[in-house]
Short mmCIF file of C-alpha atoms in Angstrom, two decimals:
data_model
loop_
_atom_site.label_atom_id
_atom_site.label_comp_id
_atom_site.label_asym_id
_atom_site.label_seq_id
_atom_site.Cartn_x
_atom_site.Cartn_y
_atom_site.Cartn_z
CA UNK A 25 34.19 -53.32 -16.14
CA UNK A 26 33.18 -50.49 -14.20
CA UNK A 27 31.59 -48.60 -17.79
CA UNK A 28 30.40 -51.92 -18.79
CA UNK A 29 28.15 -52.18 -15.81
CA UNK A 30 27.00 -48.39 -15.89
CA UNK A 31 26.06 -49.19 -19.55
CA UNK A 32 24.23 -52.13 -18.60
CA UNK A 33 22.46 -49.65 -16.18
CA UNK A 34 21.81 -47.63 -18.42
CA UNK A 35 19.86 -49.69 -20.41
CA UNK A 36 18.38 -51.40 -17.76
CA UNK A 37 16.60 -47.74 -16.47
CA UNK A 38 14.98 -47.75 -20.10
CA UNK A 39 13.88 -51.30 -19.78
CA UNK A 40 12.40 -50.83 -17.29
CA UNK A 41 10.41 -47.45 -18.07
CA UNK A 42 9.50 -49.09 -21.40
CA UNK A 43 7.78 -51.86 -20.22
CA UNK A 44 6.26 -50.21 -17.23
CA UNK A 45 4.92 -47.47 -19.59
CA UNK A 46 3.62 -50.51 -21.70
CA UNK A 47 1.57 -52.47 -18.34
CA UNK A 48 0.50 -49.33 -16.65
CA UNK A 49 -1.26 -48.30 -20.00
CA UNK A 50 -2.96 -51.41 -20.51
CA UNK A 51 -4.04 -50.89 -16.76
CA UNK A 52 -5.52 -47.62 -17.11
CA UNK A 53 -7.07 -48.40 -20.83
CA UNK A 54 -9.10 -51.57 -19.25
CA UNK A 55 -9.67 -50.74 -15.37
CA UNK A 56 -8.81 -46.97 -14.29
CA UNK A 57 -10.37 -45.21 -17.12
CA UNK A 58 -13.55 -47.06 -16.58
CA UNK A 59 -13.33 -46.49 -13.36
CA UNK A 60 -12.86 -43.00 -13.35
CA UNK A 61 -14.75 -41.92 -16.18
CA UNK A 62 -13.22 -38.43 -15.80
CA UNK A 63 -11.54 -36.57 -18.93
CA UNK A 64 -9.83 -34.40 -15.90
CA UNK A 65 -8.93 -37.35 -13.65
CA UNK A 66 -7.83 -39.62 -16.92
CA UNK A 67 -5.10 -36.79 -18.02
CA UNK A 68 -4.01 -36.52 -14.09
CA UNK A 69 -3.48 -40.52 -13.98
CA UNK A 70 -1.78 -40.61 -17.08
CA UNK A 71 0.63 -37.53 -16.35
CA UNK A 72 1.51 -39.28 -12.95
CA UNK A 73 2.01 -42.07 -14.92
CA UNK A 74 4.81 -40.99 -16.54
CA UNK A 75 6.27 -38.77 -13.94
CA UNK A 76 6.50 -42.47 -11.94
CA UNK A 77 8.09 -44.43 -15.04
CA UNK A 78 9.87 -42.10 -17.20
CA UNK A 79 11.36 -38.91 -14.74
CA UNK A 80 11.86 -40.50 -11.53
CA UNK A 81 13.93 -43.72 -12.67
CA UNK A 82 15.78 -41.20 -14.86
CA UNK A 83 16.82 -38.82 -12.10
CA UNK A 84 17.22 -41.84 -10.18
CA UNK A 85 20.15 -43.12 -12.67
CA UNK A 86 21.50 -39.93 -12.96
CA UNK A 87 22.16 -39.81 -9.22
CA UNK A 88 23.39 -43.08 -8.70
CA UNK A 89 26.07 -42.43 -11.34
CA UNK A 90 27.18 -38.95 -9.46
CA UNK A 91 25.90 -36.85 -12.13
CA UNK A 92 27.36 -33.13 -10.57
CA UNK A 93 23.64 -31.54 -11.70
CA UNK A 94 20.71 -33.27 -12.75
CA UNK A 95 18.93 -30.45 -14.73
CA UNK A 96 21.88 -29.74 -16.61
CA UNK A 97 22.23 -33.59 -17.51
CA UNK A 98 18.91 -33.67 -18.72
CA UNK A 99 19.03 -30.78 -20.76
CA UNK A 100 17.31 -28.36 -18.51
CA UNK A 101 19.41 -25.21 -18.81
CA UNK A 102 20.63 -22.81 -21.44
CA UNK A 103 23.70 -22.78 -22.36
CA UNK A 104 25.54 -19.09 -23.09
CA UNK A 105 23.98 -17.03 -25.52
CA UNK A 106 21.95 -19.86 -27.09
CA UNK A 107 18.18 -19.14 -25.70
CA UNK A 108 17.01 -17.28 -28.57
CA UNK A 109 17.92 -19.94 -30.45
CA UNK A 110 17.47 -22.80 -28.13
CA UNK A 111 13.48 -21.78 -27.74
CA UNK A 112 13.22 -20.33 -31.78
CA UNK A 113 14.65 -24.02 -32.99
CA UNK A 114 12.03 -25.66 -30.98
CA UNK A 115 8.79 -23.94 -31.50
CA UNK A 116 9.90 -23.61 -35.48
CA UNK A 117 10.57 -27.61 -35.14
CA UNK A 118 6.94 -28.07 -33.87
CA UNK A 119 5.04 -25.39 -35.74
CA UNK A 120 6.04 -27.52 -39.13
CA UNK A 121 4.94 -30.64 -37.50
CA UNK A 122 1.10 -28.31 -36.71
CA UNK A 123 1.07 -27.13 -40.27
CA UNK A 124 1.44 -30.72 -40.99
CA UNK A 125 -1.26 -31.90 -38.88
CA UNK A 126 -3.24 -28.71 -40.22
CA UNK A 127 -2.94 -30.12 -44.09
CA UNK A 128 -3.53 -33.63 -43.20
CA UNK A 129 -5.88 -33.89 -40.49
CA UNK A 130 -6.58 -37.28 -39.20
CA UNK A 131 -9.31 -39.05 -39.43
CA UNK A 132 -10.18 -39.37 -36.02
CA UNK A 133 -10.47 -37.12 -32.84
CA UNK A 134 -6.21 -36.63 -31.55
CA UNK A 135 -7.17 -36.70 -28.27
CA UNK A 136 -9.04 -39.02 -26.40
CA UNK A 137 -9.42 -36.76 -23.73
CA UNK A 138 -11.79 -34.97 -26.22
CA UNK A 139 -14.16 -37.52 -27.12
CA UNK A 140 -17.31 -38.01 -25.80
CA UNK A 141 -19.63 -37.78 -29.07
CA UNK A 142 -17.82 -35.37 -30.66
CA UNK A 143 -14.28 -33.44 -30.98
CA UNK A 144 -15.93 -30.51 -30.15
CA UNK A 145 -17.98 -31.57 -27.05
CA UNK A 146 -15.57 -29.75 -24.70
CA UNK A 147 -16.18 -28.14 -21.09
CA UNK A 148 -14.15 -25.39 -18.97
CA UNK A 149 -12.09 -28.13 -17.08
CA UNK A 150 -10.63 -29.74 -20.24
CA UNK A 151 -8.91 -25.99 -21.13
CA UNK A 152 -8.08 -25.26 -17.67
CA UNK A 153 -7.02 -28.59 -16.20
CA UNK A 154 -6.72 -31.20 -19.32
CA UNK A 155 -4.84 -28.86 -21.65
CA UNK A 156 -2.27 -28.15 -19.29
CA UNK A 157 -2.21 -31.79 -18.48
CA UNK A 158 -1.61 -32.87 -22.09
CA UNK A 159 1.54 -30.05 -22.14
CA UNK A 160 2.92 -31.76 -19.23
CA UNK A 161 2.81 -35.06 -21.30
CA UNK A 162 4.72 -33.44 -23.83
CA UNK A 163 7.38 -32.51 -22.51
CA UNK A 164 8.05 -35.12 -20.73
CA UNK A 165 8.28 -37.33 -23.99
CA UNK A 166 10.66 -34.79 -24.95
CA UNK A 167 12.48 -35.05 -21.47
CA UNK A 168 12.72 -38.28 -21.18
CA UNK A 169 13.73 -39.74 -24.88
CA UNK A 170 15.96 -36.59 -25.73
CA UNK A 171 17.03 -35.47 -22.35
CA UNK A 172 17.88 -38.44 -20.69
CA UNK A 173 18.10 -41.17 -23.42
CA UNK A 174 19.32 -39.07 -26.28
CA UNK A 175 22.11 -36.64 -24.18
CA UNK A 176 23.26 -40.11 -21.81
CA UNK A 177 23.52 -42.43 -24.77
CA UNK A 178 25.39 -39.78 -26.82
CA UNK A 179 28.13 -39.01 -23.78
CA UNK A 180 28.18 -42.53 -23.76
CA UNK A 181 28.50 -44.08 -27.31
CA UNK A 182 29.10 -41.56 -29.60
CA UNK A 183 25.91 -39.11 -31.76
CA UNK A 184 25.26 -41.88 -33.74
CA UNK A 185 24.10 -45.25 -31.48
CA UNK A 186 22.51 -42.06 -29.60
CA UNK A 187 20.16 -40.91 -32.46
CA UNK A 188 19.33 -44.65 -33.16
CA UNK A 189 18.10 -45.48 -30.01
CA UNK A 190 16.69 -42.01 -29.68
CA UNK A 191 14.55 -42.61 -32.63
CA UNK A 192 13.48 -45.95 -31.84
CA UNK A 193 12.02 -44.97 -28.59
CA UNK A 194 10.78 -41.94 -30.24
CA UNK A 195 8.24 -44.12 -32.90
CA UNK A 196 7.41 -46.68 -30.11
CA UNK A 197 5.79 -43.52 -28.29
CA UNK A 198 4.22 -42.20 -31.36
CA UNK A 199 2.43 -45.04 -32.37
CA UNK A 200 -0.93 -44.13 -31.53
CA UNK A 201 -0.57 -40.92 -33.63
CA UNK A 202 0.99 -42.45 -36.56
CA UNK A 203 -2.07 -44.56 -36.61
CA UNK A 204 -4.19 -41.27 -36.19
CA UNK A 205 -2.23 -39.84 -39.48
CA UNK A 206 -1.67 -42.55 -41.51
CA UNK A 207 -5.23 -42.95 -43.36
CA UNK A 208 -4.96 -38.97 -44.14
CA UNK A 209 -1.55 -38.81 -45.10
CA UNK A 210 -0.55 -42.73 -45.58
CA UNK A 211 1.78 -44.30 -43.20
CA UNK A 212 4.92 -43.59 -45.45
CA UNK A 213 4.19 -39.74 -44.43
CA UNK A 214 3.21 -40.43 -40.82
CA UNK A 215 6.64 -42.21 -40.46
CA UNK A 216 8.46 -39.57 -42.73
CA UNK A 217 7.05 -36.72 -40.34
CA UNK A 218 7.62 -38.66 -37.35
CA UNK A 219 11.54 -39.10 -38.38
CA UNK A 220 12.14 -35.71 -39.41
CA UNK A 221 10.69 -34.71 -36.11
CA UNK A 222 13.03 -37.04 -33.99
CA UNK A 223 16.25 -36.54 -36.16
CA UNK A 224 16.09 -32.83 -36.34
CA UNK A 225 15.02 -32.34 -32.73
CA UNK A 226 18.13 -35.02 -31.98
CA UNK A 227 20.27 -32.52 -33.97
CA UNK A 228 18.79 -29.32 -31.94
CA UNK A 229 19.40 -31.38 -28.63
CA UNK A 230 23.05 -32.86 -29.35
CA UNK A 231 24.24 -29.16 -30.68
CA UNK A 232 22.86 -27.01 -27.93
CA UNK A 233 22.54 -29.79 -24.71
CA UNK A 234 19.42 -28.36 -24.15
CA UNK A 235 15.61 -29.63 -24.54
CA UNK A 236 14.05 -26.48 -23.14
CA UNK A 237 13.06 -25.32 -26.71
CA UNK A 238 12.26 -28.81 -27.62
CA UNK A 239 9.71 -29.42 -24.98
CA UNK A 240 8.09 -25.88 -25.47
CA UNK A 241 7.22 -26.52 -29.03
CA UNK A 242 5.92 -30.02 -28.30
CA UNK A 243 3.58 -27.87 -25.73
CA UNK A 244 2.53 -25.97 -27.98
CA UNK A 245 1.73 -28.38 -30.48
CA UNK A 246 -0.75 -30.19 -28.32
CA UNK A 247 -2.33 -26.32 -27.61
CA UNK A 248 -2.76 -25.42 -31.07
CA UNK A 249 -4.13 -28.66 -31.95
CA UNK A 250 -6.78 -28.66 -29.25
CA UNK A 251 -7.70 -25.44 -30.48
CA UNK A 252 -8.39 -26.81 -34.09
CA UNK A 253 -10.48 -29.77 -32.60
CA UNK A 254 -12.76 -27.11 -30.08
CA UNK A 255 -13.12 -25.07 -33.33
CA UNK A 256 -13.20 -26.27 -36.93
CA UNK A 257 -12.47 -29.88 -37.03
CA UNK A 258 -14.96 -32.44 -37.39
CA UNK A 259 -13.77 -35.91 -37.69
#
């Protein structure tokens, strides 16, 4: 009884983030964002965002079920000898995914925090305060679906159920840039990219217990895309 209600827990935590993620969103598209009409500010209320529905009612879980250390539960360390290849695994995973992006660029700006009239219309705080805000956002999709849904479920129920649920987070997140792709490389190849990303990053996660390597490639996706967009693309 005592794993059946933990379980139930469990799934209750993501509940809850999912459909908080899903109103807050719909809050800030319609009434902050107007509101605010701040690139800067936007990227700030959106990174607190998920901070307050993704991180917090994961550490919170992880806690009430006497995890001995949080960051190590969540994927936040190195384990022995495995940072070359912990941090190699995870910016090779996400360079592909860039190339891909490079080769079929969508048709459309790939982030909103860009667009005003154009891609390119940029300003000093979007590099030094957006940017870093977008790299935050990152890695906490990486944090939160692979470090604490991905690493939990898997102690739990086995690789498998882990990897499922995993991955069916992971596309729920990723609509919006499936949508983005899909005219440029068809939605069969935004889905096929958005797969390989979340099985082989599951693999990386469930072989080293670590999403350190993970989250810096996702970083550094979202950098060397918002290079692209300040420099050559036009949508």
């Amino acid at each position: 009884m005592e794993n059946e209600s933990r379980n139930d827990g469990f799934i209750a935590v993501i509940l809850f983030s999912v459909a908080a993620a899903g109103i807050l969103y719909l809050i800030q598209q319609y009434w902050i964002d107007p509101l605010l009409d701040s690139r800067p500010l936007s990227a700030l209320f959106r990174t607190l965002r998920m901070l307050i529905v993704y991180v917090i009612p994961a550490i919170w879980w992880l806690k009430r079920n006497n995890k001995e250390n949080t960051f190590n539960s969540l994927g936040l360390s190195f384990q022995k000898g495995q940072r070359v290849f912990i941090i190699g695994t995870g910016l090779a995973l996400y360079t592909i995914a860039l190339a891909v992006f490079m080769l079929w660029p969508p048709q459309s700006c790939g982030f909103t925090f860009w667009q005003v009239n154009r891609c390119t219309d940029t300003v000093l705080s979007d590099w030094f305060f957006t940017l870093p805000l977008i790299c935050i956002m990152a890695m906490i999709t990486d944090l939160w679906t692979r470090g604490f849904v991905l690493l939990q479920a898997a102690d739990k129920w086995g690789d498998r159920p882990a990897i499922l649920l995993q991955n069916s987070l992971w596309m729920i997140l990723h609509l919006y840039e499936l949508e983005l792709l899909a005219p440029s490389m068809s939605w069969f190849g935004a889905i096929a990219l958005a797969l390989f990303l979340g099985l082989i990053g599951d693999l990386i996660a469930l072989r080293t217990r670590s999403v350190v390597g993970l989250m810096a490639g996702h970083a550094l996706l979202n950098v060397g895309w918002a290079i692209s967009l300040a420099t050559w693309f036009s949508p």
